[in-house]
CSV table of C-alpha atoms and ligand atoms in Angstrom, one decimal:
chain,number,residue,atom,x,y,z
W,7,UNK,CA,0.0,0.0,0.0
W,8,UNK,CA,1.3,3.4,-0.9
W,9,UNK,CA,1.3,6.2,1.7
W,10,UNK,CA,-1.0,9.2,1.4
W,11,UNK,CA,-0.3,12.4,3.2
W,12,UNK,CA,-2.4,15.5,3.3
W,13,UNK,CA,-1.4,19.2,3.7
W,14,UNK,CA,-3.5,22.4,3.7
W,15,UNK,CA,-2.0,25.2,1.6
W,16,UNK,CA,-2.2,28.8,2.6
W,17,UNK,CA,-5.0,30.2,0.4
W,18,UNK,CA,-4.9,34.0,-0.2
W,19,UNK,CA,-7.9,35.7,-1.8
W,20,UNK,CA,-7.9,36.0,-5.6
W,21,UNK,CA,-7.8,39.8,-5.2
W,22,UNK,CA,-4.7,39.6,-3.1
W,23,UNK,CA,-3.0,37.2,-5.5
W,24,UNK,CA,-3.7,39.5,-8.4
W,25,UNK,CA,-1.7,42.3,-6.7
W,26,UNK,CA,1.2,40.0,-5.8
W,27,UNK,CA,1.4,38.4,-9.3
W,28,UNK,CA,1.1,41.7,-11.1
W,29,UNK,CA,4.0,43.1,-9.1
W,30,UNK,CA,6.2,40.1,-9.6
W,31,UNK,CA,5.5,39.4,-13.3
W,32,UNK,CA,6.2,42.9,-14.4
W,33,UNK,CA,9.9,42.3,-13.4
W,34,UNK,CA,10.1,39.6,-15.9
W,35,UNK,CA,7.7,40.6,-18.7
W,36,UNK,CA,7.3,43.8,-20.7
W,37,UNK,CA,3.5,43.9,-20.6
W,38,UNK,CA,1.5,42.3,-17.7
W,39,UNK,CA,-2.2,42.3,-16.9
W,40,UNK,CA,-3.5,40.3,-14.0
W,41,UNK,CA,-7.2,40.3,-13.0
W,42,UNK,CA,-10.0,38.3,-11.5
W,43,UNK,CA,-12.4,37.1,-14.3
W,44,UNK,CA,-15.0,34.4,-14.9
W,45,UNK,CA,-13.2,31.3,-16.1
W,46,UNK,CA,-13.6,31.0,-19.9
W,47,UNK,CA,-15.5,27.9,-21.2
W,48,UNK,CA,-12.7,25.4,-21.4
W,49,UNK,CA,-14.7,23.0,-23.5
W,50,UNK,CA,-14.1,25.5,-26.4
W,51,UNK,CA,-11.0,25.7,-28.5
W,52,UNK,CA,-8.1,25.9,-28.0
W,53,UNK,CA,-8.5,24.1,-24.7
W,54,UNK,CA,-11.1,21.5,-25.7
W,55,UNK,CA,-11.2,20.1,-22.2
W,56,UNK,CA,-14.0,17.8,-21.1
W,57,UNK,CA,-15.1,20.3,-18.5
W,58,UNK,CA,-16.1,24.0,-18.4
W,59,UNK,CA,-13.8,25.4,-15.7
W,60,UNK,CA,-11.1,24.8,-13.1
W,61,UNK,CA,-13.2,25.7,-10.1
W,62,UNK,CA,-14.6,23.7,-7.2
W,63,UNK,CA,-12.3,22.1,-4.5
W,64,UNK,CA,-9.0,22.9,-6.3
W,65,UNK,CA,-6.3,20.6,-5.0
W,66,UNK,CA,-2.9,19.2,-6.0
W,67,UNK,CA,-1.9,15.5,-6.0
W,68,UNK,CA,1.7,14.5,-6.4
W,69,UNK,CA,2.2,10.8,-7.0
W,70,UNK,CA,5.6,9.0,-6.7
W,71,UNK,CA,8.6,11.0,-7.9
W,72,UNK,CA,11.6,11.2,-10.1
W,73,UNK,CA,13.6,8.8,-7.9
W,74,UNK,CA,11.4,6.0,-9.3
W,75,UNK,CA,12.5,6.8,-12.8
W,76,UNK,CA,16.2,7.6,-12.3
W,77,UNK,CA,19.0,6.7,-11.7
W,78,UNK,CA,17.3,3.5,-13.0
W,79,UNK,CA,13.7,2.8,-13.5
W,80,UNK,CA,12.3,0.9,-10.5
W,81,UNK,CA,10.4,-1.8,-12.3
W,82,UNK,CA,9.3,-3.2,-8.9
W,83,UNK,CA,7.3,-0.1,-8.5
W,84,UNK,CA,5.2,-0.8,-11.5
W,85,UNK,CA,2.7,-3.3,-10.4
W,86,UNK,CA,2.4,-1.8,-6.9
W,87,UNK,CA,1.7,1.6,-8.3
W,88,UNK,CA,-0.9,0.4,-10.7
W,89,UNK,CA,-2.6,-1.0,-7.6
W,90,UNK,CA,-1.9,2.2,-5.8
W,91,UNK,CA,-3.9,4.2,-8.4
W,92,UNK,CA,-7.0,2.2,-7.9
W,93,UNK,CA,-6.6,1.7,-4.2
W,94,UNK,CA,-6.2,5.3,-3.5
W,95,UNK,CA,-8.5,6.9,-6.1
W,96,UNK,CA,-11.2,7.4,-3.4
W,97,UNK,CA,-8.7,9.3,-1.3
W,98,UNK,CA,-8.2,11.9,-4.0
W,99,UNK,CA,-11.5,11.4,-5.7
W,100,UNK,CA,-10.9,9.1,-8.6
W,101,UNK,CA,-13.2,11.0,-11.0
W,102,UNK,CA,-10.6,13.8,-11.1
W,103,UNK,CA,-8.1,11.6,-12.6
W,104,UNK,CA,-10.4,10.0,-15.1
W,105,UNK,CA,-12.8,12.7,-16.2
W,106,UNK,CA,-13.1,16.0,-14.4
W,107,UNK,CA,-9.5,17.0,-14.2
W,108,UNK,CA,-9.0,19.2,-17.3
W,109,UNK,CA,-5.5,20.0,-16.4
W,110,UNK,CA,-3.7,16.7,-15.5
W,111,UNK,CA,-0.1,16.3,-16.5
W,112,UNK,CA,-0.6,13.8,-19.3
W,113,UNK,CA,2.1,13.8,-21.9
W,114,UNK,CA,1.0,14.1,-25.5
W,115,UNK,CA,2.8,10.8,-25.9
W,116,UNK,CA,0.0,9.0,-24.2
W,117,UNK,CA,-2.0,9.4,-27.4
W,118,UNK,CA,0.8,7.8,-29.4
W,119,UNK,CA,1.6,4.9,-27.2
W,120,UNK,CA,-0.7,3.7,-24.5
W,121,UNK,CA,1.9,1.4,-23.0
W,122,UNK,CA,4.4,4.1,-22.6
W,123,UNK,CA,1.9,6.4,-20.9
W,124,UNK,CA,0.7,3.7,-18.4
W,125,UNK,CA,4.3,3.2,-17.4
W,126,UNK,CA,5.2,6.9,-17.1
W,127,UNK,CA,2.2,7.8,-15.2
W,128,UNK,CA,2.6,4.9,-12.8
W,129,UNK,CA,5.9,6.3,-11.6
W,130,UNK,CA,5.3,10.0,-11.1
W,131,UNK,CA,2.6,12.5,-11.7
W,132,UNK,CA,1.8,16.1,-10.6
W,133,UNK,CA,-1.8,16.8,-11.0
W,134,UNK,CA,-4.0,19.8,-10.4
W,135,UNK,CA,-7.6,18.7,-10.0
W,136,UNK,CA,-10.9,20.4,-9.4
W,137,UNK,CA,-14.6,19.7,-9.9
W,138,UNK,CA,-14.3,21.3,-13.3
W,139,UNK,CA,-16.8,24.0,-12.6
W,140,UNK,CA,-17.1,27.6,-13.9
W,141,UNK,CA,-16.3,30.4,-11.5
W,142,UNK,CA,-13.9,33.2,-10.7
W,143,UNK,CA,-10.3,32.6,-11.5
W,144,UNK,CA,-7.1,34.7,-11.9
W,145,UNK,CA,-6.4,35.7,-15.5
W,146,UNK,CA,-2.8,36.4,-16.3
W,147,UNK,CA,-1.7,38.0,-19.6
W,148,UNK,CA,2.1,38.4,-20.1
W,149,UNK,CA,3.9,39.5,-23.3
W,150,UNK,CA,7.5,40.0,-24.1
W,151,UNK,CA,9.8,38.3,-21.7
W,152,UNK,CA,12.5,40.6,-20.3
W,153,UNK,CA,13.7,38.5,-17.4
W,154,UNK,CA,15.4,35.1,-17.1
W,155,UNK,CA,12.5,33.2,-15.6
W,156,UNK,CA,10.0,31.2,-17.6
W,157,UNK,CA,6.3,32.1,-17.1
W,158,UNK,CA,5.7,29.4,-14.4
W,159,UNK,CA,8.9,29.9,-12.6
W,160,UNK,CA,8.3,33.6,-12.4
W,161,UNK,CA,4.9,33.1,-10.8
W,162,UNK,CA,6.3,30.5,-8.4
W,163,UNK,CA,9.3,32.7,-7.4
W,164,UNK,CA,7.0,35.7,-6.9
W,165,UNK,CA,4.7,33.7,-4.6
W,166,UNK,CA,7.8,32.3,-2.7
W,167,UNK,CA,9.2,35.8,-2.2
W,168,UNK,CA,5.9,37.2,-1.0
W,169,UNK,CA,4.6,34.4,1.1
W,170,UNK,CA,7.8,32.9,2.4
W,171,UNK,CA,7.3,29.8,4.5
W,172,UNK,CA,3.5,29.8,3.9
W,173,UNK,CA,3.3,27.4,0.9
W,174,UNK,CA,0.9,28.3,-1.9
W,175,UNK,CA,-0.1,25.7,-4.5
W,176,UNK,CA,-1.4,26.8,-7.9
W,177,UNK,CA,-2.7,25.2,-11.0
W,178,UNK,CA,-4.8,25.9,-14.0
W,179,UNK,CA,-4.1,26.3,-17.7
W,180,UNK,CA,-2.4,28.7,-20.0
W,181,UNK,CA,-1.9,29.2,-23.7
W,182,UNK,CA,1.3,30.2,-25.4
W,183,UNK,CA,-0.4,32.3,-28.0
W,184,UNK,CA,2.8,33.4,-29.8
W,185,UNK,CA,6.4,32.3,-30.0
W,186,UNK,CA,8.2,29.0,-29.6
W,187,UNK,CA,8.8,26.8,-26.6
W,188,UNK,CA,11.5,24.4,-25.6
W,189,UNK,CA,10.1,21.0,-24.5
W,190,UNK,CA,11.3,17.5,-23.8
W,191,UNK,CA,9.7,14.2,-24.1
W,192,UNK,CA,11.1,11.0,-22.7
W,193,UNK,CA,12.4,8.4,-25.2
W,194,UNK,CA,10.2,5.3,-25.6
W,195,UNK,CA,12.7,3.1,-23.7
W,196,UNK,CA,13.8,3.8,-20.2
W,197,UNK,CA,17.5,4.1,-19.8
W,198,UNK,CA,19.4,0.9,-19.1
W,199,UNK,CA,22.4,2.7,-17.7
W,200,UNK,CA,22.1,4.6,-14.4
W,201,UNK,CA,21.4,8.3,-14.8
W,202,UNK,CA,23.1,9.9,-11.9
W,203,UNK,CA,23.2,13.7,-12.8
W,204,UNK,CA,21.3,16.4,-14.5
W,205,UNK,CA,23.7,16.0,-17.4
W,206,UNK,CA,22.9,12.3,-17.8
W,207,UNK,CA,19.2,13.0,-17.7
W,208,UNK,CA,19.5,15.7,-20.3
W,209,UNK,CA,21.4,13.4,-22.6
W,210,UNK,CA,18.7,10.8,-22.2
W,211,UNK,CA,15.7,13.1,-22.8
W,212,UNK,CA,14.7,14.3,-26.3
W,213,UNK,CA,14.4,18.1,-26.6
W,214,UNK,CA,12.4,19.9,-29.2
W,215,UNK,CA,11.4,23.5,-30.0
W,216,UNK,CA,7.7,23.7,-30.8
W,217,UNK,CA,5.5,26.5,-32.1
W,218,UNK,CA,2.5,28.3,-30.6
W,219,UNK,CA,-0.4,28.0,-30.1
W,220,UNK,CA,0.2,25.5,-27.2
W,221,UNK,CA,-2.1,24.7,-24.4
W,222,UNK,CA,-0.3,24.0,-21.1
W,223,UNK,CA,-1.2,22.4,-17.8
W,224,UNK,CA,0.9,23.9,-15.0
W,225,UNK,CA,1.2,22.8,-11.4
W,226,UNK,CA,3.4,24.7,-9.0
W,227,UNK,CA,4.1,25.1,-5.3
W,228,UNK,CA,5.8,28.1,-3.9
W,229,UNK,CA,7.7,26.2,-1.2
W,230,UNK,CA,8.0,22.5,-0.4
W,231,UNK,CA,6.4,21.9,3.0
W,232,UNK,CA,8.6,18.8,3.4
W,233,UNK,CA,7.0,16.3,1.0
W,234,UNK,CA,9.8,15.9,-1.5
W,235,UNK,CA,7.7,17.8,-4.1
W,236,UNK,CA,8.6,18.7,-7.7
W,237,UNK,CA,8.0,22.5,-7.3
W,238,UNK,CA,6.8,23.0,-10.8
W,239,UNK,CA,5.7,20.8,-13.6
W,240,UNK,CA,4.0,21.9,-16.9
W,241,UNK,CA,3.0,19.8,-19.8
W,242,UNK,CA,1.6,21.2,-23.1
W,243,UNK,CA,-0.2,19.9,-26.1
W,244,UNK,CA,-1.4,21.4,-29.3
W,245,UNK,CA,-3.8,20.8,-32.1
W,246,UNK,CA,-0.9,20.6,-34.6
W,247,UNK,CA,0.6,17.3,-33.3
W,248,UNK,CA,3.3,18.5,-30.9
W,249,UNK,CA,3.6,18.7,-27.2
W,250,UNK,CA,5.8,17.8,-24.2
W,251,UNK,CA,7.2,19.0,-21.0
W,252,UNK,CA,7.5,22.8,-20.9
W,253,UNK,CA,10.9,24.3,-20.1
W,254,UNK,CA,10.9,27.9,-21.4
W,255,UNK,CA,10.1,30.1,-24.4
W,256,UNK,CA,12.9,30.5,-26.8
W,257,UNK,CA,11.5,33.7,-28.4
W,258,UNK,CA,11.4,36.2,-25.5
W,259,UNK,CA,10.4,39.2,-27.7
W,260,UNK,CA,7.6,37.4,-29.5
W,261,UNK,CA,6.2,35.3,-26.7
W,262,UNK,CA,2.6,35.9,-25.4
W,263,UNK,CA,1.0,34.0,-22.6
W,264,UNK,CA,-2.6,33.9,-21.5
W,265,UNK,CA,-3.4,31.9,-18.4
W,266,UNK,CA,-6.2,31.1,-15.9
W,267,UNK,CA,-5.2,30.0,-12.4
W,268,UNK,CA,-6.5,29.1,-8.9
W,269,UNK,CA,-4.8,28.5,-5.6
W,270,UNK,CA,-5.2,24.9,-4.4
W,271,UNK,CA,-6.6,24.3,-1.0
W,272,UNK,CA,-5.0,20.9,-0.3
W,273,UNK,CA,-2.0,18.8,-1.3
W,274,UNK,CA,-2.3,15.0,-1.4
W,275,UNK,CA,1.2,13.4,-1.4
W,276,UNK,CA,0.9,9.9,-2.6
W,277,UNK,CA,3.7,7.3,-2.5
W,278,UNK,CA,6.5,9.7,-1.6
W,279,UNK,CA,9.8,8.1,-2.4
W,280,UNK,CA,11.7,7.0,0.7
W,281,UNK,CA,15.1,7.3,-1.0
W,282,UNK,CA,15.5,10.6,-2.8
W,283,UNK,CA,17.9,12.9,-4.7
W,284,UNK,CA,17.7,16.3,-6.2
W,285,UNK,CA,18.4,16.0,-9.9
W,286,UNK,CA,16.1,15.5,-12.8
W,287,UNK,CA,13.5,17.9,-11.4
W,288,UNK,CA,13.7,20.6,-14.1
F,1,ZN,ZN1,7.1,16.3,-17.5
């Protein structure tokens, strides 16, 4: 049986977060507008999610972790984690994984290879889940990157700086409307040699530069409250056949982001690795 730990995030009002994010993002982007709006209908293009919004009991679930994947894939973890998923669905509310969650971290690869996806998801996942309802959300528009941080890192660092040791969890969706993004996807085979550094991991992963428009599913936590979390994780897909794990935009002058976010109330930490390390988290 996998462990499940629960943590309550600090949850500021949306109005307060608007002020904090506006101030932080303007240090990293030329043009920033943050406001509280009604969540757009996410069943429409470009999102095409199965649910209308990201509201209603927003929470983050982090399952497993990078240490199950590297230095060497822990194949013993496979079967137990498949069991874990079904055993512990009620703890997180299984329907979020299956249907309601419009913003899970699923790689585009899952559409190409079912087997690969089952394996990948079984080892680690960072999910933002909600009841998928309409409601008030934080809208973030940012154009022209002037700083060194990517869009998600900038928001995370901003929250960390403002809220310090009161951890904030956020998730939602954003669209890269213009520009290009560097992403990675994992190769179809897990490495047979141990990957023991960031450099090893980067040599194993496949990196691509892909074009907007891209729909992204970010999950980020301002500060790890002691659960061996991956502080940010964003996957993206498109309707032109590309997708992957978001690293940063490669066209700072041209890039335009439009996002909708909510602070999560609760973190569920499922199957936290007992033996850990710090690389491969990027
Ligand atoms: Zn990823």
